[in-house]
């Protein structure tokens, strides 16, 4: 999983959740690899009171899934920060599947698959 640079929450880390359990913290411009079992995995993220909408990812044996986690308030949406804080905290972060990242060269353990 990769987190690109942006102003929203620049100095703060996000928690990555796998099947509802906190697994890793991720900071700006960081990429983390999280080993998981094959099958359907629920991936989510949060920072204090706010979160991303969780998504199900199906992981095949030996497969690496590339995800991106970023703040949802880009461009003019930054002007709506108060609205998101009070009325849409579940949409403060965005989690999406992306293609392979050239910068992530993390190895997976032989008995696990991974989310990168």
PDB file of C-alpha atoms in Angstrom:
ATOM      1  CA  UNK A   1       0.000   0.000   0.000  1.00  0.00           C
ATOM      2  CA  UNK A   2       1.323   3.425  -0.948  1.00  0.00           C
ATOM      3  CA  UNK A   3       0.477   6.859   0.457  1.00  0.00           C
ATOM      4  CA  UNK A   4       1.382   9.776  -1.824  1.00  0.00           C
ATOM      5  CA  UNK A   5       2.370  13.262  -0.651  1.00  0.00           C
ATOM      6  CA  UNK A   6      -0.441  15.752  -0.101  1.00  0.00           C
ATOM      7  CA  UNK A   7      -1.325  18.532   2.352  1.00  0.00           C
ATOM      8  CA  UNK A   8      -4.190  16.728   4.093  1.00  0.00           C
ATOM      9  CA  UNK A   9      -2.863  15.055   7.272  1.00  0.00           C
ATOM     10  CA  UNK A  10       0.721  15.626   6.086  1.00  0.00           C
ATOM     11  CA  UNK A  11       2.245  15.204   9.549  1.00  0.00           C
ATOM     12  CA  UNK A  12      -0.022  12.344  10.640  1.00  0.00           C
ATOM     13  CA  UNK A  13       0.040   8.596  10.081  1.00  0.00           C
ATOM     14  CA  UNK A  14      -2.952   6.525   8.950  1.00  0.00           C
ATOM     15  CA  UNK A  15      -3.748   3.094  10.377  1.00  0.00           C
ATOM     16  CA  UNK A  16      -4.232   0.307   7.852  1.00  0.00           C
ATOM     17  CA  UNK A  17      -6.788  -2.286   8.938  1.00  0.00           C
ATOM     18  CA  UNK A  18      -7.054  -5.838   7.647  1.00  0.00           C
ATOM     19  CA  UNK A  19     -10.291  -7.674   8.461  1.00  0.00           C
ATOM     20  CA  UNK A  20     -11.072  -4.991  11.065  1.00  0.00           C
ATOM     21  CA  UNK A  21      -7.748  -5.273  12.917  1.00  0.00           C
ATOM     22  CA  UNK A  22      -5.094  -2.535  12.961  1.00  0.00           C
ATOM     23  CA  UNK A  23      -1.981  -3.898  11.235  1.00  0.00           C
ATOM     24  CA  UNK A  24       0.355  -1.083  10.124  1.00  0.00           C
ATOM     25  CA  UNK A  25       0.801   2.662  10.203  1.00  0.00           C
ATOM     26  CA  UNK A  26       1.604   4.480   6.984  1.00  0.00           C
ATOM     27  CA  UNK A  27       3.019   7.997   6.605  1.00  0.00           C
ATOM     28  CA  UNK A  28       3.290  10.387   3.649  1.00  0.00           C
ATOM     29  CA  UNK A  29       5.436   9.063   0.768  1.00  0.00           C
ATOM     30  CA  UNK A  30       5.643   5.639   2.375  1.00  0.00           C
ATOM     31  CA  UNK A  31       4.912   2.179   0.979  1.00  0.00           C
ATOM     32  CA  UNK A  32       4.182  -0.757   3.269  1.00  0.00           C
ATOM     33  CA  UNK A  33       3.699  -4.451   2.538  1.00  0.00           C
ATOM     34  CA  UNK A  34       1.325  -6.462   4.710  1.00  0.00           C
ATOM     35  CA  UNK A  35       1.295 -10.277   4.470  1.00  0.00           C
ATOM     36  CA  UNK A  36      -2.222 -11.775   4.324  1.00  0.00           C
ATOM     37  CA  UNK A  37      -3.758 -15.195   3.742  1.00  0.00           C
ATOM     38  CA  UNK A  38      -5.219 -16.028   0.322  1.00  0.00           C
ATOM     39  CA  UNK A  39      -8.927 -15.352  -0.138  1.00  0.00           C
ATOM     40  CA  UNK A  40     -11.199 -12.404   0.451  1.00  0.00           C
ATOM     41  CA  UNK A  41      -9.732  -9.701   2.691  1.00  0.00           C
ATOM     42  CA  UNK A  42     -11.452  -6.588   4.050  1.00  0.00           C
ATOM     43  CA  UNK A  43      -9.077  -3.613   3.823  1.00  0.00           C
ATOM     44  CA  UNK A  44      -9.718  -0.328   5.584  1.00  0.00           C
ATOM     45  CA  UNK A  45      -7.890   2.693   6.969  1.00  0.00           C
ATOM     46  CA  UNK A  46      -8.451   5.287   9.648  1.00  0.00           C
ATOM     47  CA  UNK A  47      -7.042   8.318  11.397  1.00  0.00           C
ATOM     48  CA  UNK A  48      -8.633   9.082  14.774  1.00  0.00           C
ATOM     49  CA  UNK A  49     -12.352   9.632  14.098  1.00  0.00           C
ATOM     50  CA  UNK A  50     -12.179   9.533  10.299  1.00  0.00           C
ATOM     51  CA  UNK A  51     -11.771   6.649   7.889  1.00  0.00           C
ATOM     52  CA  UNK A  52     -11.898   5.326   4.352  1.00  0.00           C
ATOM     53  CA  UNK A  53     -14.748   3.235   3.058  1.00  0.00           C
ATOM     54  CA  UNK A  54     -13.532  -0.361   3.503  1.00  0.00           C
ATOM     55  CA  UNK A  55     -13.107  -2.519   0.424  1.00  0.00           C
ATOM     56  CA  UNK A  56     -12.999  -6.257  -0.157  1.00  0.00           C
ATOM     57  CA  UNK A  57      -9.984  -7.551  -2.069  1.00  0.00           C
ATOM     58  CA  UNK A  58      -9.652 -11.117  -3.303  1.00  0.00           C
ATOM     59  CA  UNK A  59      -6.044 -12.293  -3.025  1.00  0.00           C
ATOM     60  CA  UNK A  60      -4.869 -15.301  -5.032  1.00  0.00           C
ATOM     61  CA  UNK A  61      -1.967 -17.480  -3.780  1.00  0.00           C
ATOM     62  CA  UNK A  62       1.330 -15.681  -4.455  1.00  0.00           C
ATOM     63  CA  UNK A  63      -0.389 -12.498  -5.639  1.00  0.00           C
ATOM     64  CA  UNK A  64       0.580  -8.977  -4.569  1.00  0.00           C
ATOM     65  CA  UNK A  65      -2.220  -6.406  -4.589  1.00  0.00           C
ATOM     66  CA  UNK A  66      -1.246  -2.743  -4.971  1.00  0.00           C
ATOM     67  CA  UNK A  67      -3.418  -0.222  -3.153  1.00  0.00           C
ATOM     68  CA  UNK A  68      -3.212   3.527  -2.678  1.00  0.00           C
ATOM     69  CA  UNK A  69      -4.380   5.354   0.439  1.00  0.00           C
ATOM     70  CA  UNK A  70      -4.783   9.117   0.351  1.00  0.00           C
ATOM     71  CA  UNK A  71      -6.822  11.938   1.808  1.00  0.00           C
ATOM     72  CA  UNK A  72     -10.045  12.637  -0.064  1.00  0.00           C
ATOM     73  CA  UNK A  73      -9.749  16.429   0.213  1.00  0.00           C
ATOM     74  CA  UNK A  74      -7.801  17.445  -2.876  1.00  0.00           C
ATOM     75  CA  UNK A  75      -8.093  20.680  -4.797  1.00  0.00           C
ATOM     76  CA  UNK A  76     -11.225  22.707  -4.053  1.00  0.00           C
ATOM     77  CA  UNK A  77     -12.560  19.969  -1.712  1.00  0.00           C
ATOM     78  CA  UNK A  78     -10.143  21.177   0.966  1.00  0.00           C
ATOM     79  CA  UNK A  79     -12.644  24.039   1.463  1.00  0.00           C
ATOM     80  CA  UNK A  80     -15.179  21.416   2.607  1.00  0.00           C
ATOM     81  CA  UNK A  81     -13.037  20.091   5.474  1.00  0.00           C
ATOM     82  CA  UNK A  82     -15.571  21.072   8.168  1.00  0.00           C
ATOM     83  CA  UNK A  83     -18.376  19.356   6.239  1.00  0.00           C
ATOM     84  CA  UNK A  84     -16.368  16.116   6.020  1.00  0.00           C
ATOM     85  CA  UNK A  85     -15.408  16.328   9.715  1.00  0.00           C
ATOM     86  CA  UNK A  86     -19.005  16.587  10.921  1.00  0.00           C
ATOM     87  CA  UNK A  87     -21.120  14.877   8.256  1.00  0.00           C
ATOM     88  CA  UNK A  88     -18.915  12.505   6.236  1.00  0.00           C
ATOM     89  CA  UNK A  89     -16.081  11.196   8.431  1.00  0.00           C
ATOM     90  CA  UNK A  90     -16.262   7.853   6.612  1.00  0.00           C
ATOM     91  CA  UNK A  91     -15.094   9.582   3.429  1.00  0.00           C
ATOM     92  CA  UNK A  92     -12.115  11.530   4.836  1.00  0.00           C
ATOM     93  CA  UNK A  93      -9.726   8.993   3.271  1.00  0.00           C
ATOM     94  CA  UNK A  94      -9.762   7.232  -0.109  1.00  0.00           C
ATOM     95  CA  UNK A  95      -8.586   3.691  -0.645  1.00  0.00           C
ATOM     96  CA  UNK A  96      -8.251   2.355  -4.190  1.00  0.00           C
ATOM     97  CA  UNK A  97      -6.607  -0.433  -6.126  1.00  0.00           C
ATOM     98  CA  UNK A  98      -3.815   0.655  -8.483  1.00  0.00           C
ATOM     99  CA  UNK A  99      -1.243  -0.947 -10.777  1.00  0.00           C
ATOM    100  CA  UNK A 100       2.128  -2.161  -9.489  1.00  0.00           C
ATOM    101  CA  UNK A 101       4.370   0.515  -8.007  1.00  0.00           C
ATOM    102  CA  UNK A 102       7.928   0.526  -9.331  1.00  0.00           C
ATOM    103  CA  UNK A 103       9.254   1.747  -5.988  1.00  0.00           C
ATOM    104  CA  UNK A 104       7.811  -1.121  -3.950  1.00  0.00           C
ATOM    105  CA  UNK A 105      10.270  -3.994  -4.075  1.00  0.00           C
ATOM    106  CA  UNK A 106       9.166  -5.809  -0.926  1.00  0.00           C
ATOM    107  CA  UNK A 107       9.295  -9.606  -0.847  1.00  0.00           C
ATOM    108  CA  UNK A 108       6.388 -11.720   0.288  1.00  0.00           C
ATOM    109  CA  UNK A 109       6.786 -14.567   2.702  1.00  0.00           C
ATOM    110  CA  UNK A 110       6.327 -18.019   1.126  1.00  0.00           C
ATOM    111  CA  UNK A 111       3.296 -19.020   3.216  1.00  0.00           C
ATOM    112  CA  UNK A 112       1.479 -15.666   2.818  1.00  0.00           C
ATOM    113  CA  UNK A 113       0.341 -13.394   0.058  1.00  0.00           C
ATOM    114  CA  UNK A 114       0.528  -9.656   0.542  1.00  0.00           C
ATOM    115  CA  UNK A 115      -1.046  -6.263   0.155  1.00  0.00           C
ATOM    116  CA  UNK A 116       1.531  -3.725  -0.973  1.00  0.00           C
TER     117      UNK A 116
END
